[in-house]
Coordinates of C-alpha atoms and ligand atoms in Angstrom, one line a residue:
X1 CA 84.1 -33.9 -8.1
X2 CA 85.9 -30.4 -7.5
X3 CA 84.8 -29.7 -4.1
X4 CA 87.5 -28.4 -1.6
X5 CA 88.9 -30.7 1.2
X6 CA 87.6 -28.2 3.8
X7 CA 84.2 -28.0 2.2
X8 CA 84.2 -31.7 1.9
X9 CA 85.2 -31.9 5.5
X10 CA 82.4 -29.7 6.7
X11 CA 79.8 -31.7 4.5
X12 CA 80.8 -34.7 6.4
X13 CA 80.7 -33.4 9.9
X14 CA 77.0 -31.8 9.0
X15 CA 76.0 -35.0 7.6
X16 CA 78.3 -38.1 8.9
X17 CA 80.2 -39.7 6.7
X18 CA 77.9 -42.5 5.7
X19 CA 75.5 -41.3 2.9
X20 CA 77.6 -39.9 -0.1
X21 CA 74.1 -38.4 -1.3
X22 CA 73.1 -36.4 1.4
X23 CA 77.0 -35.4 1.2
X24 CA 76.5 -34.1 -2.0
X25 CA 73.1 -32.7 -1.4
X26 CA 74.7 -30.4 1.1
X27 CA 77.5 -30.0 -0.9
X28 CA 75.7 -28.1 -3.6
X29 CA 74.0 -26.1 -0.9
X30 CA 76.8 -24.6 -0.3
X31 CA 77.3 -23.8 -3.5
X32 CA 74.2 -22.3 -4.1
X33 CA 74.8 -20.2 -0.7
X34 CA 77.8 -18.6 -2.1
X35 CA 75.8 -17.7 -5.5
X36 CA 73.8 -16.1 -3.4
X37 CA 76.2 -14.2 -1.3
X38 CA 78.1 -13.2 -3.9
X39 CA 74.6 -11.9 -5.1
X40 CA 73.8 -10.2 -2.3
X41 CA 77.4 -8.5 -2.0
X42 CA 77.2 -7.4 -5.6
X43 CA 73.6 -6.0 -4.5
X44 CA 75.2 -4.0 -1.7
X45 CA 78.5 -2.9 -3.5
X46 CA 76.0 -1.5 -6.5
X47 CA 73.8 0.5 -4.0
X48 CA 76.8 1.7 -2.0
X49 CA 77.4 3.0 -5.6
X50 CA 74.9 4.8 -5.4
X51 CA 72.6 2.8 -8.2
X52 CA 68.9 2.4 -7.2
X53 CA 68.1 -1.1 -5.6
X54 CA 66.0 -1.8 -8.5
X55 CA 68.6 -1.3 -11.2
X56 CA 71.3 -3.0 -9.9
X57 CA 69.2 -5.8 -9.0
X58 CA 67.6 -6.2 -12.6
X59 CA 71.6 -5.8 -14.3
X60 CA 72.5 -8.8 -11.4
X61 CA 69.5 -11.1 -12.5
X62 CA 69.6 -10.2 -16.2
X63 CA 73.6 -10.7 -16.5
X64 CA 74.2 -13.3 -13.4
X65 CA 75.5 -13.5 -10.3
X66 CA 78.9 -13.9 -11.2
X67 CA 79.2 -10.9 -13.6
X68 CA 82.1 -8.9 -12.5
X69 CA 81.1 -5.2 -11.0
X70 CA 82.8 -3.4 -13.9
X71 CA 80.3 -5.6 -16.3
X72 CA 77.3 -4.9 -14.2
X73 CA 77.7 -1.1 -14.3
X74 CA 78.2 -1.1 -18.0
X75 CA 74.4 -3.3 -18.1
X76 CA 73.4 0.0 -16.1
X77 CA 75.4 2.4 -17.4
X78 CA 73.8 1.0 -20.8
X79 CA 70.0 1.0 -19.6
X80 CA 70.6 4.5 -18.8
X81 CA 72.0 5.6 -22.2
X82 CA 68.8 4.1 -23.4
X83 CA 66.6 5.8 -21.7
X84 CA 68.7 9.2 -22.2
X85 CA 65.7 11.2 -24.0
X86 CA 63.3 10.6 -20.8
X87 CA 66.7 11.1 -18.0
X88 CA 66.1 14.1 -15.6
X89 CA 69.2 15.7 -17.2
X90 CA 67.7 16.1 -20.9
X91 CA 63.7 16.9 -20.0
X92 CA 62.3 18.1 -17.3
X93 CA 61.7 15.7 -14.6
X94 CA 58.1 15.8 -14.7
X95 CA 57.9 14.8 -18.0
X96 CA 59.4 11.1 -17.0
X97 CA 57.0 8.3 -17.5
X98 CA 57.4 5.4 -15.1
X99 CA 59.3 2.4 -15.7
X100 CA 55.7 0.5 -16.2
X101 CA 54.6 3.5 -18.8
X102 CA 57.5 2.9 -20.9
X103 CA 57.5 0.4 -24.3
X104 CA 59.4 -2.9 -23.5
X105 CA 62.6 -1.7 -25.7
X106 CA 62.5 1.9 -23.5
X107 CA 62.4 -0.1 -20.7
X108 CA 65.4 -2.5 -21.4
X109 CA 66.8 1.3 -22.1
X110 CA 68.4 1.1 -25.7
X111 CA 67.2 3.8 -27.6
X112 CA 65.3 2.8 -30.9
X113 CA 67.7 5.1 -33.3
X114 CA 70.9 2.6 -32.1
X115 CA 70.1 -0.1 -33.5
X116 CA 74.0 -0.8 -33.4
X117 CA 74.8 -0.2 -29.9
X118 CA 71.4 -1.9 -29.3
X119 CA 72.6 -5.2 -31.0
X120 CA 75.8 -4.8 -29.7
X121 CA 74.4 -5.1 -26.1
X122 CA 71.6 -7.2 -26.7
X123 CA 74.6 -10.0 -28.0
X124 CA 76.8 -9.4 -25.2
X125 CA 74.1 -9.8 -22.3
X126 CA 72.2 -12.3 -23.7
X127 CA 75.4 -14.5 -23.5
X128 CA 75.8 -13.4 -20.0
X129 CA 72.6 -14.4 -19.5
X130 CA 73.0 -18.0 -20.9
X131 CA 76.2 -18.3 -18.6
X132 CA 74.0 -16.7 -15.2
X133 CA 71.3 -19.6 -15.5
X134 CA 74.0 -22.3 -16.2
X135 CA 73.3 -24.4 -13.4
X136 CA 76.0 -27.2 -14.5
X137 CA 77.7 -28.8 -12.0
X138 CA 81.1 -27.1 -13.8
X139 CA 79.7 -23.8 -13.6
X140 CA 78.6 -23.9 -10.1
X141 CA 82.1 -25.7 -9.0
X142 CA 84.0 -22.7 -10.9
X143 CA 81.9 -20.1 -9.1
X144 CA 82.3 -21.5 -6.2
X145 CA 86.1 -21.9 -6.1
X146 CA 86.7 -18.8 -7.5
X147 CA 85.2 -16.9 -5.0
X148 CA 87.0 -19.4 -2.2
X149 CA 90.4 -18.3 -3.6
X150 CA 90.2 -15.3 -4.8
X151 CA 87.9 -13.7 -2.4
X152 CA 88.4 -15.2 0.8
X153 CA 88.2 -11.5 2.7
X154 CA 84.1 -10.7 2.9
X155 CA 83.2 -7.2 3.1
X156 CA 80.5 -7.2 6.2
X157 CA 77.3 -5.7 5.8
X158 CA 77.5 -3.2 8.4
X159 CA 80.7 -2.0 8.4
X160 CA 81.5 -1.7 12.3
X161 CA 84.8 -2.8 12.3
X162 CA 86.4 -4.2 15.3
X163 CA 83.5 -2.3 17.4
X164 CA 82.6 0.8 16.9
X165 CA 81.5 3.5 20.3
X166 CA 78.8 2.2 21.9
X167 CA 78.3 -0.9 19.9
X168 CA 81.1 -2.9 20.5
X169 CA 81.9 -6.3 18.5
X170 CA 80.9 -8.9 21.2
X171 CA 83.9 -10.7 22.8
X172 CA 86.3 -9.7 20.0
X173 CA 89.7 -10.6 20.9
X174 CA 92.4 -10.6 17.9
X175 CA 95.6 -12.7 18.1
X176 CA 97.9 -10.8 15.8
X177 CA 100.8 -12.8 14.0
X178 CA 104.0 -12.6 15.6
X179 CA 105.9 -10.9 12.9
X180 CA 103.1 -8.1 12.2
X181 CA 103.5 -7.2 15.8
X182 CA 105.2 -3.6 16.3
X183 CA 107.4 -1.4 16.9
X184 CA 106.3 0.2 14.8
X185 CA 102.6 0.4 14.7
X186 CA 101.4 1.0 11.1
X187 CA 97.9 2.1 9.5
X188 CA 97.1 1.3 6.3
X189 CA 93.5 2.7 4.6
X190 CA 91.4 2.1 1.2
X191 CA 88.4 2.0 0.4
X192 CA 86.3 -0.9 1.0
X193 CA 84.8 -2.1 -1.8
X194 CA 87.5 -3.2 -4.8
X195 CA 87.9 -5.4 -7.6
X196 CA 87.3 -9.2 -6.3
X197 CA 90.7 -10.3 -4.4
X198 CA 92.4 -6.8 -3.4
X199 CA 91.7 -6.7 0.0
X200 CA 93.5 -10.7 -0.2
X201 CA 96.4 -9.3 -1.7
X202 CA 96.8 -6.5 0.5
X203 CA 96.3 -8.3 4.0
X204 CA 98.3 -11.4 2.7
X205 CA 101.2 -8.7 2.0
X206 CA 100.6 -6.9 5.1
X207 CA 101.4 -10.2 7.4
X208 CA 98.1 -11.7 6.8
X209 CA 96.2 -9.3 9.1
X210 CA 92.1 -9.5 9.0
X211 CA 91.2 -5.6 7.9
X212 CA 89.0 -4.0 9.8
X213 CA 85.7 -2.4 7.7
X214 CA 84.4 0.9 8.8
X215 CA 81.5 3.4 7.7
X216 CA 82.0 6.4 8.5
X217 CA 78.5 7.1 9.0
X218 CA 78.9 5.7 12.5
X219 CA 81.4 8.7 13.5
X220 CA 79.5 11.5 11.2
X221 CA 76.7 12.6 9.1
X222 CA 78.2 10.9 5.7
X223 CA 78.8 7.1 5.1
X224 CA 82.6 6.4 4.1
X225 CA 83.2 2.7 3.7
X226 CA 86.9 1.9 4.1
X227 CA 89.0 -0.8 4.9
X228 CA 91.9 -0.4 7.7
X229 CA 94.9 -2.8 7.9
X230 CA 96.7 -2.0 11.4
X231 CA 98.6 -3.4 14.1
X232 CA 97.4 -1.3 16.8
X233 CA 95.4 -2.5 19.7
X234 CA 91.8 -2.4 19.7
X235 CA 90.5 -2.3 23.3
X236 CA 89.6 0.7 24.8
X237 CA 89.2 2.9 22.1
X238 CA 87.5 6.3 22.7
X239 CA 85.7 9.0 20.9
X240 CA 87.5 12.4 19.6
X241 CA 85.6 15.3 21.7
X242 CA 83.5 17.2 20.5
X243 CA 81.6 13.9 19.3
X244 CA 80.6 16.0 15.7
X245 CA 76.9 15.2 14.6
X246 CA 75.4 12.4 13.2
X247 CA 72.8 13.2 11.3
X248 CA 72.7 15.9 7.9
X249 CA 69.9 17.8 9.8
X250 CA 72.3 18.5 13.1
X251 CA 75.7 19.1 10.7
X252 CA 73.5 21.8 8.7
X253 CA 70.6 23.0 10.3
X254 CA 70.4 26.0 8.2
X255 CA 68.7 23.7 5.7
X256 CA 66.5 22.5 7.8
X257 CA 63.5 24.3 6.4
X258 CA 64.5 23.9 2.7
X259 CA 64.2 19.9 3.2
X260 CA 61.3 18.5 1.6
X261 CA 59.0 15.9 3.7
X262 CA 59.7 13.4 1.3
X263 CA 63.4 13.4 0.9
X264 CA 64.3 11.6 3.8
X265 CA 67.7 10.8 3.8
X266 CA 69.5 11.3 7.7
X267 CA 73.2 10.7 6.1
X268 CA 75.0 11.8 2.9
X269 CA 76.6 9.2 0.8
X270 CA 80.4 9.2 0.5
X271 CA 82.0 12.9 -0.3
X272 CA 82.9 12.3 -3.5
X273 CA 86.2 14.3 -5.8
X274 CA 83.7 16.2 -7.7
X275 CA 79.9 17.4 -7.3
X276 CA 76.8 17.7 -9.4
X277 CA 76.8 20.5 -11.8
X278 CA 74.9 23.6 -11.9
X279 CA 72.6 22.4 -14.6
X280 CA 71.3 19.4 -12.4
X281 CA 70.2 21.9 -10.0
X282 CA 68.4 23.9 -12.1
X283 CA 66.7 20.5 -13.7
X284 CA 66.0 19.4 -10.4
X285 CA 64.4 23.0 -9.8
X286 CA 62.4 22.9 -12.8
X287 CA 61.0 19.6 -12.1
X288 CA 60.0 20.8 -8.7
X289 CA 58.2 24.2 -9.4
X290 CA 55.7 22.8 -11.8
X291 CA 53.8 21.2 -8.7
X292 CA 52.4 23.4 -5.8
X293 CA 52.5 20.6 -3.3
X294 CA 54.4 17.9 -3.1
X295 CA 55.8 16.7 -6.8
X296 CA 54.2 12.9 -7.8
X297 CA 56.0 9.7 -6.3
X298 CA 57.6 9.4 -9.9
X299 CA 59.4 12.6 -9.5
X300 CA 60.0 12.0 -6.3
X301 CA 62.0 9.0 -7.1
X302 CA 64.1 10.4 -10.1
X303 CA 65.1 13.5 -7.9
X304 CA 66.6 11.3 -4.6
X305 CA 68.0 9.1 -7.4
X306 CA 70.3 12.7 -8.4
X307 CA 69.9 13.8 -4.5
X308 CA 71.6 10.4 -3.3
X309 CA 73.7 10.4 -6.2
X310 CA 75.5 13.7 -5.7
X311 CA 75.0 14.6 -2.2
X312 CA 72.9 17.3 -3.2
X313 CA 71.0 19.4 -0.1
X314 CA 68.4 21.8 -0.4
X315 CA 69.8 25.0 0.0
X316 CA 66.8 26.9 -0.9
X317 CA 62.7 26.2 -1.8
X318 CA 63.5 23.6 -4.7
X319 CA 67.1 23.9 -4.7
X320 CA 68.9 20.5 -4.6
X321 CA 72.7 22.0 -4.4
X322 CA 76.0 20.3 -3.9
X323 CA 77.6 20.8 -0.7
X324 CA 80.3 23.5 -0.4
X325 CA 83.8 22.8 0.6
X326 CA 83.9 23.9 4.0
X327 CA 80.6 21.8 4.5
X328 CA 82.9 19.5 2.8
X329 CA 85.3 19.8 5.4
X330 CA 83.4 20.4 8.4
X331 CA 81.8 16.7 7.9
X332 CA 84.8 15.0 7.4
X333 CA 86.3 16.4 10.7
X334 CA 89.0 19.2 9.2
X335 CA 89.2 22.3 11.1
X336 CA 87.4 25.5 9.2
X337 CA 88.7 26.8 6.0
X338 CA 91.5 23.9 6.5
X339 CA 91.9 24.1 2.3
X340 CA 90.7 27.8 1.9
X341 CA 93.0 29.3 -0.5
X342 CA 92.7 27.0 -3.3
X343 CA 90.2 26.5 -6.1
X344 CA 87.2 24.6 -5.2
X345 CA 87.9 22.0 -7.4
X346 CA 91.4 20.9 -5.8
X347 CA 90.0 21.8 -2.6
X348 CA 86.9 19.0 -3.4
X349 CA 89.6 16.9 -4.7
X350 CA 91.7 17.2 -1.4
X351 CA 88.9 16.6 1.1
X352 CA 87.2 13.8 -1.1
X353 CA 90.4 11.7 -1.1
X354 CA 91.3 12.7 2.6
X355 CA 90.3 10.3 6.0
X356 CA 87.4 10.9 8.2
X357 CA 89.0 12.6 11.0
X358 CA 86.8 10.6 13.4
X359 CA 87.3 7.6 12.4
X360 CA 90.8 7.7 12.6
X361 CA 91.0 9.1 16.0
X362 CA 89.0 6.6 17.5
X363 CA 91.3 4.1 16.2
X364 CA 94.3 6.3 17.0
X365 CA 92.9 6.7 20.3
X366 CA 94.6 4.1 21.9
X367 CA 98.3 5.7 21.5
X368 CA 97.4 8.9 23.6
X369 CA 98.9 6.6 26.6
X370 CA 101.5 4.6 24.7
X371 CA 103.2 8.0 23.8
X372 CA 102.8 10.5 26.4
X373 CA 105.6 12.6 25.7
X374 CA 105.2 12.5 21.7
X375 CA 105.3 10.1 18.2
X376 CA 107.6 10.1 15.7
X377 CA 105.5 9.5 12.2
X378 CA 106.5 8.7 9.0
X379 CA 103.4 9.5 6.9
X380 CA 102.6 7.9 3.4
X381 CA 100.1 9.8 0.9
X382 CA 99.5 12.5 4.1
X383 CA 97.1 14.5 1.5
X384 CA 96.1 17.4 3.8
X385 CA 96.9 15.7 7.2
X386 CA 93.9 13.7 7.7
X387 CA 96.3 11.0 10.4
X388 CA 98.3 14.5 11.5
X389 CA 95.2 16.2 12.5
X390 CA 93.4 13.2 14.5
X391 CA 96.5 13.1 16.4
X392 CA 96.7 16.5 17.1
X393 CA 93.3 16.5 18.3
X394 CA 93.7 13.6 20.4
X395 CA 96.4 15.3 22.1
X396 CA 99.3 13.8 20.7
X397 CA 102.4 15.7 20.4
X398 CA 103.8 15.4 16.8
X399 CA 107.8 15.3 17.9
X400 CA 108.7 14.5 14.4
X401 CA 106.5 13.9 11.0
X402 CA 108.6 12.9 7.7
X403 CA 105.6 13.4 5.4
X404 CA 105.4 12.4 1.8
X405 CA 103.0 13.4 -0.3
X406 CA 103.6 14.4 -4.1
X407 CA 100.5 16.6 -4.5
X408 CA 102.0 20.6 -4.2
X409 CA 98.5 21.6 -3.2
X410 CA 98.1 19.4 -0.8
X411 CA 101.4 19.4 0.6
X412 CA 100.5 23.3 0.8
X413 CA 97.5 22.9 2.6
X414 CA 99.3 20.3 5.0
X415 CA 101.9 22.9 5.9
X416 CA 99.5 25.7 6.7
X417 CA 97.9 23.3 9.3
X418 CA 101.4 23.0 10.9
X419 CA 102.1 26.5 10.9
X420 CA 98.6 27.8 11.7
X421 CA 98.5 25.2 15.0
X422 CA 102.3 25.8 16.2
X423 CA 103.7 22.5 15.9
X424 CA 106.8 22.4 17.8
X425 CA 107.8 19.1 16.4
X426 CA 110.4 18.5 12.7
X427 CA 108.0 18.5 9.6
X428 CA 110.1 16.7 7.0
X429 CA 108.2 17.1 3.3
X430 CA 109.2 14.7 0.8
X431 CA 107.7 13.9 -2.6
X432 CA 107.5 10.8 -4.3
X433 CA 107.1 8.2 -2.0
X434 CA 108.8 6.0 -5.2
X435 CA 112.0 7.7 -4.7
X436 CA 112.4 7.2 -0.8
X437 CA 114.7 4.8 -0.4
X438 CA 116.3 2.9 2.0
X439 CA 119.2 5.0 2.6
X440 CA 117.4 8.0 3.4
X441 CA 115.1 5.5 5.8
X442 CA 118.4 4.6 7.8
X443 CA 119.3 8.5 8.4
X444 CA 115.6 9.5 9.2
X445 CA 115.7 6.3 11.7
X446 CA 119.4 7.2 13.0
X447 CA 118.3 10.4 13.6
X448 CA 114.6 10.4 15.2
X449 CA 115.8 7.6 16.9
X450 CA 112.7 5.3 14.9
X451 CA 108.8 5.5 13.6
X452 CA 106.4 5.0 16.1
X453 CA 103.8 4.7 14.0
X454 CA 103.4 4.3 9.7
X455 CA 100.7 5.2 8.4
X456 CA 99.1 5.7 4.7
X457 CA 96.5 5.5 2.3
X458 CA 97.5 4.9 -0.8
X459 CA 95.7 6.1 -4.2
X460 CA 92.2 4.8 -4.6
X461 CA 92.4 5.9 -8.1
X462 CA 92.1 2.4 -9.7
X463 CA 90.2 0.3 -7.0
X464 CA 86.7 2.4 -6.3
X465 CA 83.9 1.8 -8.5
X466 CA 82.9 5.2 -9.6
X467 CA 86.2 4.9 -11.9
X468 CA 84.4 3.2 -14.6
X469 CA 87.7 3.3 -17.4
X470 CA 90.5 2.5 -15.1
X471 CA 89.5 0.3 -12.7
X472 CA 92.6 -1.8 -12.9
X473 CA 93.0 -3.0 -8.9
X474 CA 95.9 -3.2 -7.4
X475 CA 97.9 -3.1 -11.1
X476 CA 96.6 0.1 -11.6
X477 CA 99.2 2.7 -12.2
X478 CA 98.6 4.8 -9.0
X479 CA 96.7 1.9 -7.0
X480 CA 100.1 -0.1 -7.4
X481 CA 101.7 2.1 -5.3
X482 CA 100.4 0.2 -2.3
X483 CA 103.4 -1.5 -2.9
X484 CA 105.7 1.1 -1.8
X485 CA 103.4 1.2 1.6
X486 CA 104.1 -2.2 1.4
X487 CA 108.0 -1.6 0.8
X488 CA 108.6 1.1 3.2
X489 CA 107.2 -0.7 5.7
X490 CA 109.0 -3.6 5.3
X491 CA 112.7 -1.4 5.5
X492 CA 111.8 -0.3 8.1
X493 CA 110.8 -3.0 10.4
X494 CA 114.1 -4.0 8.9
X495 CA 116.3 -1.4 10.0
X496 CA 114.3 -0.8 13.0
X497 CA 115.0 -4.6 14.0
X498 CA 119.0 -4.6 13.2
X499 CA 119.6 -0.8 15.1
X500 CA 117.8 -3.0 18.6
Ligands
LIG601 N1 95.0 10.1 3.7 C1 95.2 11.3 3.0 C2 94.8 11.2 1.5 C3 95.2 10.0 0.8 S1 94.7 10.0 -0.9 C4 94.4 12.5 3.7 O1 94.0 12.3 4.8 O2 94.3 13.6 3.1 C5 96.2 9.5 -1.6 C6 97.3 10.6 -1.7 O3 98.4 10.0 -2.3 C7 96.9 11.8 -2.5 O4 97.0 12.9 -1.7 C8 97.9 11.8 -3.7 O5 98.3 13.1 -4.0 C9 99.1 11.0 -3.0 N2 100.0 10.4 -4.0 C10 99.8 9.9 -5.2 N3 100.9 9.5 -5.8 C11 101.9 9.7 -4.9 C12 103.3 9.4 -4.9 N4 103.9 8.8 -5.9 N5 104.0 9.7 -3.8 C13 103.4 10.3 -2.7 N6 102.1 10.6 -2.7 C14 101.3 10.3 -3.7

């Protein structure tokens, strides 16, 4: 009937193998279990997103469970359009009438004048719609195997990884396979949540390896969700010192008195490339100063929604403000003024792209002892250091580093940090990580006698969801380059093997 052996195997030890009904009964439990996992990870991956709990569950149940993400935010991207003339952006946010307020066609959130666009979308979903009740047995068995093989890799809920300080996973032992095993030790980063089946792809090319999800928000006082790859140990990992604060109120207390009872947020949401504008903060402002006391729940509501949205802090009575870079940086664990010098855009750009210094080290903690004396790097995408500086700070000489990293600015930035903190070791900059080839691999591995450790996170640009036009996976033209991570790794467990 379209069930897989191993799900047909577990029926039948749940059940026996004597009643074919009560086989089938749990069967299409199963099935509906995965609808609603898959639900509930769309649910999550939304919020994470930054869209309010009630939206992206109203797009899930109005389009179906099985709606890819991309479709989902276009159902909310499109309910927002709609209700554009009563959106804190285009009238003050006082003005806003609740959801319950509004007429039924405000509320669905296409605006009476498009009656095009409206049609349009009202075609599209309603067909979605027919598909997300289709309880056929053809429906539920595609569902089902689709997200068996193409998304075998769950993203947990609370992304502790392999243990995180103080919280340890219980009795987690991991049995890497043989040929993932180093020299060298490699690191690879995204972000966590992708297009269904990435994470598949890149563990089955990276020697089938479980990755390891982590929020940031257990190292600092913003949530980062990202996925690890890595063959390093994981037992006795330890905490980089200074442990930095945890909480928005300890990272920036000069705000303290700004903060409004009601905004009650204890973390930022993932630094982002770019910030809310100028204009949103005066919006929000506006809103604000038309109540003496505390604005109306309503208000309330629309101004976290831009708060959560774009990090926004209060920065003065009513002002909801973006963050500034070296808040920026401070949070993510770079030393001060670490991109000073450039123009706060690129310098957004650079820390919003960069690792959680944290993070890193406490999973880079456990080579302090491996190399005493020093580790040779060879770094992938090295942005502005994020992998150098955990090192660095873990105490790790740097004996060598052949960097690649095709961004000037960043490489800039990068190079200051070596300078500025004395490196004794060889800082070798090269560009395009597509044009380092296998030859120039076998001199760098001649010569520095090997990488201890590879590491890289390659461009995110087409995997996260706040890419809303090219959000083409791994495909993607700069996500693809996970493939060269991929490749260079491979040479040079290669040459690495042969030179034994
Ligand atoms: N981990 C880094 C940032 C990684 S973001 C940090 O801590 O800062 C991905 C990086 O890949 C970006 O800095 C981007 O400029 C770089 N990149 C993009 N295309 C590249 C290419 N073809 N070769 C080398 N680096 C590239």
């Amino acid at each position: 009937m379209g069930f897989s052996v191993k799900m047909v195997t577990r029926a039948i030890e749940e059940t026996g193998d004597q009643n074919t009904e009560q086989i089938l009964e749990v069967l299409l439990r199963y099935s509906e279990d995965a609808v609603l996992r898959e639900k509930e990870t769309k649910l999550l991956h939304l919020i994470d997103m930054n869209f309010l709990e009630d939206e992206a569950s109203s797009a899930i149940n109005a389009c179906g469970p099985d709606t890819s993400i991309a479709d989902l935010i276009d159902f909310i991207y499109a309910s927002q359009i709609g209700k554009t003339d009563d959106f804190p952006l285009c009238k003050p946010l006082h003005q806003i009438p609740n959801d319950d307020e509004m007429r039924p066609d405000q509320r669905c959130g296409f605006p009476p004048t498009d009656q095009k666009r409206k049609k349009l979308f009202a075609e599209k979903f309603k067909r979605k719609l027919e598909m997300g009740r289709s309880d056929s047995k053809e429906s539920k068995k595609n569902l089902k195997e689709s997200i068996e093989e193409h998304d075998r890799i769950r993203i947990p809920r609370h992304m502790i990884g392999f243990g995180i300080p103080n919280e340890p996973r219980p009795t987690f032992q991991r049995k890497l396979p043989e040929e993932a095993i180093g020299p060298p030790y490699f690191y690879f980063e995204n972000v966590a949540y992708t297009p269904t089946g990435v994470w598949d792809t890149i563990s089955r090319f990276l020697y089938e390896i479980e990755p390891e999800f982590v929020d940031s928000l257990h190292f600092c006082a913003a949530a980062r969700k990202r996925g690890y790859v890595h063959n390093l140990p994981v037992q006795n990992r330890y905490l980089l010192q200074p442990i930095p604060p945890l909480t928005i109120y300890e990272a920036l207390p000069m705000t303290r008195k700004w903060w409004p009872t009601w905004d009650q947020r204890e973390k930022f949401n993932c630094m982002r490339t770019c910030i809310g504008s100028a204009k949103l903060t005066q919006r929000i402002k506006e809103a604000l100063e038309c109540w003496g006391g505390n604005p109306p729940i309503k208000t309330q509501k629309r101004v976290m929604y831009e708060c959560k949205k774009w990090n926004l802090l209060w920065s003065g009575k009513n002002i909801a403000a973006p963050l500034e870079p070296d808040e920026y940086e401070f949070i993510m664990g770079y030393p001060k003024d670490h991109t000073r010098g450039f123009s706060t855009t690129e310098r957004y750009k650079a820390v919003g792209n960069a690792f959680q210094v944290d993070t890193v080290a406490y999973h880079f903690s456990v080579l302090k002892s491996m190399f005493p004396t020093g580790i040779t790097v060879l770094s992938l995408f090295s942005g502005i250091g994020g992998a150098e500086i955990a090192l660095h700070r873990l105490g790790i000489p740097l004996k060598t580093v052949v960097s690649v990293e095709i961004s000037e600015v960043s490489r800039s930035i990068f190079r200051g940090w070596w300078e500025q903190t004395n490196q004794r070791g060889n800082l070798i900059e090269l560009e395009d990580v597509q044009e380092l080839s296998t030859d120039q691999l076998q001199k760098y591995i001649n010569t520095y006698g090997g990488f201890d450790l590879i590491v890289g996170g390659s461009p995110c640009t087409n995997l996260t969801g706040s890419n809303l036009h090219h959000r083409d996976g791994l495909a993607g033209k700069e996500s693809i380059l996970f493939y060269d991570f991929w490749r260079v790794l491979n040479t040079v467990k290669c040459i690495m093997r042969n030179n034994k």
